Amino acid sequence: MLTVSRVVHASVLLDFGGARILTDPWLSERRFYYQGEQRSCATAADLPELAGIVISHEHYDHCDLDALAAYPDKSVPFAVAKGIAPRVRAAGFPNVVELDPWESTRLGPVEVIATPASHGVTEITFVLRADGHTVYFGADTRRVDELDEIAQRYSEVDLALLPINGLRIRPLGNRQEVMDATEAAEFTSVLRPRLAVPIHYAFTGGPVGDRLMVKTVRNRPDLYRDATGDLAPDTTVHVLPPGQLLAVEH
Ligand SMILES: [Zn+2]
């Protein structure tokens, strides 16, 4: 039995038959970083008991180690992108491995394979496998050709979690940093998961931050659902509000 629920943004709880993995923790807000939806966990102390935590890259909205430090089990294992392990240890969690794409590790009974990504900083995405289920976690990667190899290596994906807000950073020449809903639907047609849940769409920089720093389509998971209906009709899309549980059947 696999269940999935979103905490907020790209922070997701995956439960593989009782072994729970948390992705990209973001458990607080600060100026220019507002979640834009109601987070399902107030603090890290409210998280369930975890088999492990994966972190795709160092950006605050995916790697909120200051807030995560309140999680009580300091021995919980982490799998993270290159360069993040010292920060995880500094937050009080000594059990951490860094992965490059196609390296793997185990978090409890869950096999974790790092997969490619492209973003403004070093990033990995993840394939997670346990209990007969395979999940792809897309963090906030751009749609790049390197992602196609994930589909070649993993032909039976039960669930894909894909970012959809197409974030652009104005001070960086309006450069696109994250795939948009149409690109996510196109990648869905390549990966062919049975189920897909969009992530990374409600975030806002606030009225000033959005004007100065970012340009993004907000809160439109329907764009991904509709585009996937056209481009990947065999995949069922579930739009999951934070805290709502989805069971992934075999
Ligand atoms: Zn990022």
mmCIF file with all atom_site columns, C-alpha atoms in Angstrom, residues 38-134:
data_model
loop_
_atom_site.group_PDB
_atom_site.id
_atom_site.type_symbol
_atom_site.label_atom_id
_atom_site.label_alt_id
_atom_site.label_comp_id
_atom_site.label_asym_id
_atom_site.label_entity_id
_atom_site.label_seq_id
_atom_site.pdbx_PDB_ins_code
_atom_site.Cartn_x
_atom_site.Cartn_y
_atom_site.Cartn_z
_atom_site.occupancy
_atom_site.B_iso_or_equiv
_atom_site.pdbx_formal_charge
_atom_site.auth_seq_id
_atom_site.auth_comp_id
_atom_site.auth_asym_id
_atom_site.auth_atom_id
_atom_site.pdbx_PDB_model_num
ATOM 1  C CA . GLN A 1 38  ? -2.348 25.988 4.034   1.00 0.00 ? 38  GLN A CA 1
ATOM 2  C CA . ARG A 1 39  ? 0.575  23.806 5.160   1.00 0.00 ? 39  ARG A CA 1
ATOM 3  C CA . SER A 1 40  ? -0.619 20.506 6.680   1.00 0.00 ? 40  SER A CA 1
ATOM 4  C CA . CYS A 1 41  ? 2.099  20.417 9.401   1.00 0.00 ? 41  CYS A CA 1
ATOM 5  C CA . ALA A 1 42  ? 2.572  23.442 11.636  1.00 0.00 ? 42  ALA A CA 1
ATOM 6  C CA . THR A 1 43  ? 6.104  22.476 12.688  1.00 0.00 ? 43  THR A CA 1
ATOM 7  C CA . ALA A 1 44  ? 8.561  19.624 12.209  1.00 0.00 ? 44  ALA A CA 1
ATOM 8  C CA . ALA A 1 45  ? 7.484  18.284 15.621  1.00 0.00 ? 45  ALA A CA 1
ATOM 9  C CA . ASP A 1 46  ? 4.082  17.503 14.053  1.00 0.00 ? 46  ASP A CA 1
ATOM 10 C CA . LEU A 1 47  ? 5.556  15.271 11.352  1.00 0.00 ? 47  LEU A CA 1
ATOM 11 C CA . PRO A 1 48  ? 4.888  11.528 11.610  1.00 0.00 ? 48  PRO A CA 1
ATOM 12 C CA . GLU A 1 49  ? 7.748  9.129  12.303  1.00 0.00 ? 49  GLU A CA 1
ATOM 13 C CA . LEU A 1 50  ? 9.895  9.075  9.147   1.00 0.00 ? 50  LEU A CA 1
ATOM 14 C CA . ALA A 1 51  ? 12.005 6.351  7.494   1.00 0.00 ? 51  ALA A CA 1
ATOM 15 C CA . GLY A 1 52  ? 13.968 9.074  5.716   1.00 0.00 ? 52  GLY A CA 1
ATOM 16 C CA . ILE A 1 53  ? 14.140 12.518 4.152   1.00 0.00 ? 53  ILE A CA 1
ATOM 17 C CA . VAL A 1 54  ? 15.235 13.458 0.617   1.00 0.00 ? 54  VAL A CA 1
ATOM 18 C CA . ILE A 1 55  ? 16.378 16.953 -0.419  1.00 0.00 ? 55  ILE A CA 1
ATOM 19 C CA . SER A 1 56  ? 16.769 17.891 -4.088  1.00 0.00 ? 56  SER A CA 1
ATOM 20 C CA . HIS A 1 57  ? 18.665 21.176 -3.767  1.00 0.00 ? 57  HIS A CA 1
ATOM 21 C CA . GLU A 1 58  ? 19.644 23.949 -1.393  1.00 0.00 ? 58  GLU A CA 1
ATOM 22 C CA . HIS A 1 59  ? 16.929 26.557 -2.044  1.00 0.00 ? 59  HIS A CA 1
ATOM 23 C CA . TYR A 1 60  ? 15.078 27.595 1.125   1.00 0.00 ? 60  TYR A CA 1
ATOM 24 C CA . ASP A 1 61  ? 11.668 26.478 -0.183  1.00 0.00 ? 61  ASP A CA 1
ATOM 25 C CA . HIS A 1 62  ? 13.023 22.911 -0.568  1.00 0.00 ? 62  HIS A CA 1
ATOM 26 C CA . CYS A 1 63  ? 15.683 22.727 2.158   1.00 0.00 ? 63  CYS A CA 1
ATOM 27 C CA . ASP A 1 64  ? 14.301 24.437 5.261   1.00 0.00 ? 64  ASP A CA 1
ATOM 28 C CA . LEU A 1 65  ? 16.750 22.919 7.724   1.00 0.00 ? 65  LEU A CA 1
ATOM 29 C CA . ASP A 1 66  ? 16.234 25.624 10.346  1.00 0.00 ? 66  ASP A CA 1
ATOM 30 C CA . ALA A 1 67  ? 12.589 24.566 10.738  1.00 0.00 ? 67  ALA A CA 1
ATOM 31 C CA . LEU A 1 68  ? 13.352 20.873 10.276  1.00 0.00 ? 68  LEU A CA 1
ATOM 32 C CA . ALA A 1 69  ? 15.715 20.975 13.271  1.00 0.00 ? 69  ALA A CA 1
ATOM 33 C CA . ALA A 1 70  ? 12.623 20.615 15.512  1.00 0.00 ? 70  ALA A CA 1
ATOM 34 C CA . TYR A 1 71  ? 12.104 17.045 14.216  1.00 0.00 ? 71  TYR A CA 1
ATOM 35 C CA . PRO A 1 72  ? 12.792 14.876 17.286  1.00 0.00 ? 72  PRO A CA 1
ATOM 36 C CA . ASP A 1 73  ? 14.517 11.793 15.760  1.00 0.00 ? 73  ASP A CA 1
ATOM 37 C CA . LYS A 1 74  ? 18.055 13.020 15.091  1.00 0.00 ? 74  LYS A CA 1
ATOM 38 C CA . SER A 1 75  ? 19.066 9.623  13.646  1.00 0.00 ? 75  SER A CA 1
ATOM 39 C CA . VAL A 1 76  ? 16.630 9.853  10.705  1.00 0.00 ? 76  VAL A CA 1
ATOM 40 C CA . PRO A 1 77  ? 18.597 9.198  7.470   1.00 0.00 ? 77  PRO A CA 1
ATOM 41 C CA . PHE A 1 78  ? 18.835 11.748 4.647   1.00 0.00 ? 78  PHE A CA 1
ATOM 42 C CA . ALA A 1 79  ? 19.627 11.421 0.921   1.00 0.00 ? 79  ALA A CA 1
ATOM 43 C CA . VAL A 1 80  ? 20.546 14.812 -0.551  1.00 0.00 ? 80  VAL A CA 1
ATOM 44 C CA . ALA A 1 81  ? 22.152 16.554 -3.515  1.00 0.00 ? 81  ALA A CA 1
ATOM 45 C CA . LYS A 1 82  ? 25.895 17.210 -3.532  1.00 0.00 ? 82  LYS A CA 1
ATOM 46 C CA . GLY A 1 83  ? 26.954 20.016 -1.195  1.00 0.00 ? 83  GLY A CA 1
ATOM 47 C CA . ILE A 1 84  ? 24.042 19.830 1.257   1.00 0.00 ? 84  ILE A CA 1
ATOM 48 C CA . ALA A 1 85  ? 25.320 17.233 3.743   1.00 0.00 ? 85  ALA A CA 1
ATOM 49 C CA . PRO A 1 86  ? 27.311 19.713 5.897   1.00 0.00 ? 86  PRO A CA 1
ATOM 50 C CA . ARG A 1 87  ? 24.172 21.799 6.399   1.00 0.00 ? 87  ARG A CA 1
ATOM 51 C CA . VAL A 1 88  ? 22.137 18.716 7.346   1.00 0.00 ? 88  VAL A CA 1
ATOM 52 C CA . ARG A 1 89  ? 24.769 17.757 9.934   1.00 0.00 ? 89  ARG A CA 1
ATOM 53 C CA . ALA A 1 90  ? 24.872 21.324 11.249  1.00 0.00 ? 90  ALA A CA 1
ATOM 54 C CA . ALA A 1 91  ? 21.102 21.138 11.771  1.00 0.00 ? 91  ALA A CA 1
ATOM 55 C CA . GLY A 1 92  ? 21.690 18.178 14.115  1.00 0.00 ? 92  GLY A CA 1
ATOM 56 C CA . PHE A 1 93  ? 21.193 15.191 11.781  1.00 0.00 ? 93  PHE A CA 1
ATOM 57 C CA . PRO A 1 94  ? 24.437 13.197 11.323  1.00 0.00 ? 94  PRO A CA 1
ATOM 58 C CA . ASN A 1 95  ? 23.009 10.407 9.127   1.00 0.00 ? 95  ASN A CA 1
ATOM 59 C CA . VAL A 1 96  ? 23.225 11.843 5.598   1.00 0.00 ? 96  VAL A CA 1
ATOM 60 C CA . VAL A 1 97  ? 24.493 10.732 2.172   1.00 0.00 ? 97  VAL A CA 1
ATOM 61 C CA . GLU A 1 98  ? 25.024 12.917 -0.893  1.00 0.00 ? 98  GLU A CA 1
ATOM 62 C CA . LEU A 1 99  ? 24.089 11.513 -4.288  1.00 0.00 ? 99  LEU A CA 1
ATOM 63 C CA . ASP A 1 100 ? 24.924 12.339 -7.901  1.00 0.00 ? 100 ASP A CA 1
ATOM 64 C CA . PRO A 1 101 ? 22.488 11.289 -10.634 1.00 0.00 ? 101 PRO A CA 1
ATOM 65 C CA . TRP A 1 102 ? 22.183 7.470  -10.884 1.00 0.00 ? 102 TRP A CA 1
ATOM 66 C CA . GLU A 1 103 ? 23.745 6.868  -7.466  1.00 0.00 ? 103 GLU A CA 1
ATOM 67 C CA . SER A 1 104 ? 21.455 5.175  -4.964  1.00 0.00 ? 104 SER A CA 1
ATOM 68 C CA . THR A 1 105 ? 21.024 4.464  -1.283  1.00 0.00 ? 105 THR A CA 1
ATOM 69 C CA . ARG A 1 106 ? 18.422 3.067  1.102   1.00 0.00 ? 106 ARG A CA 1
ATOM 70 C CA . LEU A 1 107 ? 16.303 4.943  3.603   1.00 0.00 ? 107 LEU A CA 1
ATOM 71 C CA . GLY A 1 108 ? 14.923 2.152  5.774   1.00 0.00 ? 108 GLY A CA 1
ATOM 72 C CA . PRO A 1 109 ? 13.212 -0.247 3.339   1.00 0.00 ? 109 PRO A CA 1
ATOM 73 C CA . VAL A 1 110 ? 12.971 2.400  0.600   1.00 0.00 ? 110 VAL A CA 1
ATOM 74 C CA . GLU A 1 111 ? 15.435 2.307  -2.310  1.00 0.00 ? 111 GLU A CA 1
ATOM 75 C CA . VAL A 1 112 ? 16.313 5.870  -3.347  1.00 0.00 ? 112 VAL A CA 1
ATOM 76 C CA . ILE A 1 113 ? 17.886 6.545  -6.749  1.00 0.00 ? 113 ILE A CA 1
ATOM 77 C CA . ALA A 1 114 ? 19.096 10.048 -7.605  1.00 0.00 ? 114 ALA A CA 1
ATOM 78 C CA . THR A 1 115 ? 18.054 11.101 -11.103 1.00 0.00 ? 115 THR A CA 1
ATOM 79 C CA . PRO A 1 116 ? 18.951 14.116 -13.283 1.00 0.00 ? 116 PRO A CA 1
ATOM 80 C CA . ALA A 1 117 ? 17.606 17.636 -12.913 1.00 0.00 ? 117 ALA A CA 1
ATOM 81 C CA . SER A 1 118 ? 18.345 21.129 -14.211 1.00 0.00 ? 118 SER A CA 1
ATOM 82 C CA . HIS A 1 119 ? 17.805 24.259 -12.115 1.00 0.00 ? 119 HIS A CA 1
ATOM 83 C CA . GLY A 1 120 ? 19.755 27.369 -11.119 1.00 0.00 ? 120 GLY A CA 1
ATOM 84 C CA . VAL A 1 121 ? 21.878 25.371 -8.632  1.00 0.00 ? 121 VAL A CA 1
ATOM 85 C CA . THR A 1 122 ? 23.012 21.747 -8.269  1.00 0.00 ? 122 THR A CA 1
ATOM 86 C CA . GLU A 1 123 ? 19.867 19.656 -8.118  1.00 0.00 ? 123 GLU A CA 1
ATOM 87 C CA . ILE A 1 124 ? 18.799 16.028 -8.320  1.00 0.00 ? 124 ILE A CA 1
ATOM 88 C CA . THR A 1 125 ? 15.384 14.460 -8.593  1.00 0.00 ? 125 THR A CA 1
ATOM 89 C CA . PHE A 1 126 ? 14.535 11.038 -7.155  1.00 0.00 ? 126 PHE A CA 1
ATOM 90 C CA . VAL A 1 127 ? 13.079 7.654  -7.983  1.00 0.00 ? 127 VAL A CA 1
ATOM 91 C CA . LEU A 1 128 ? 11.838 5.964  -4.789  1.00 0.00 ? 128 LEU A CA 1
ATOM 92 C CA . ARG A 1 129 ? 10.942 2.265  -4.711  1.00 0.00 ? 129 ARG A CA 1
ATOM 93 C CA . ALA A 1 130 ? 9.514  0.040  -1.988  1.00 0.00 ? 130 ALA A CA 1
ATOM 94 C CA . ASP A 1 131 ? 6.681  -2.338 -1.321  1.00 0.00 ? 131 ASP A CA 1
ATOM 95 C CA . GLY A 1 132 ? 6.266  -3.001 -5.064  1.00 0.00 ? 132 GLY A CA 1
ATOM 96 C CA . HIS A 1 133 ? 5.750  0.685  -5.899  1.00 0.00 ? 133 HIS A CA 1
ATOM 97 C CA . THR A 1 134 ? 7.838  3.150  -7.900  1.00 0.00 ? 134 THR A CA 1
#
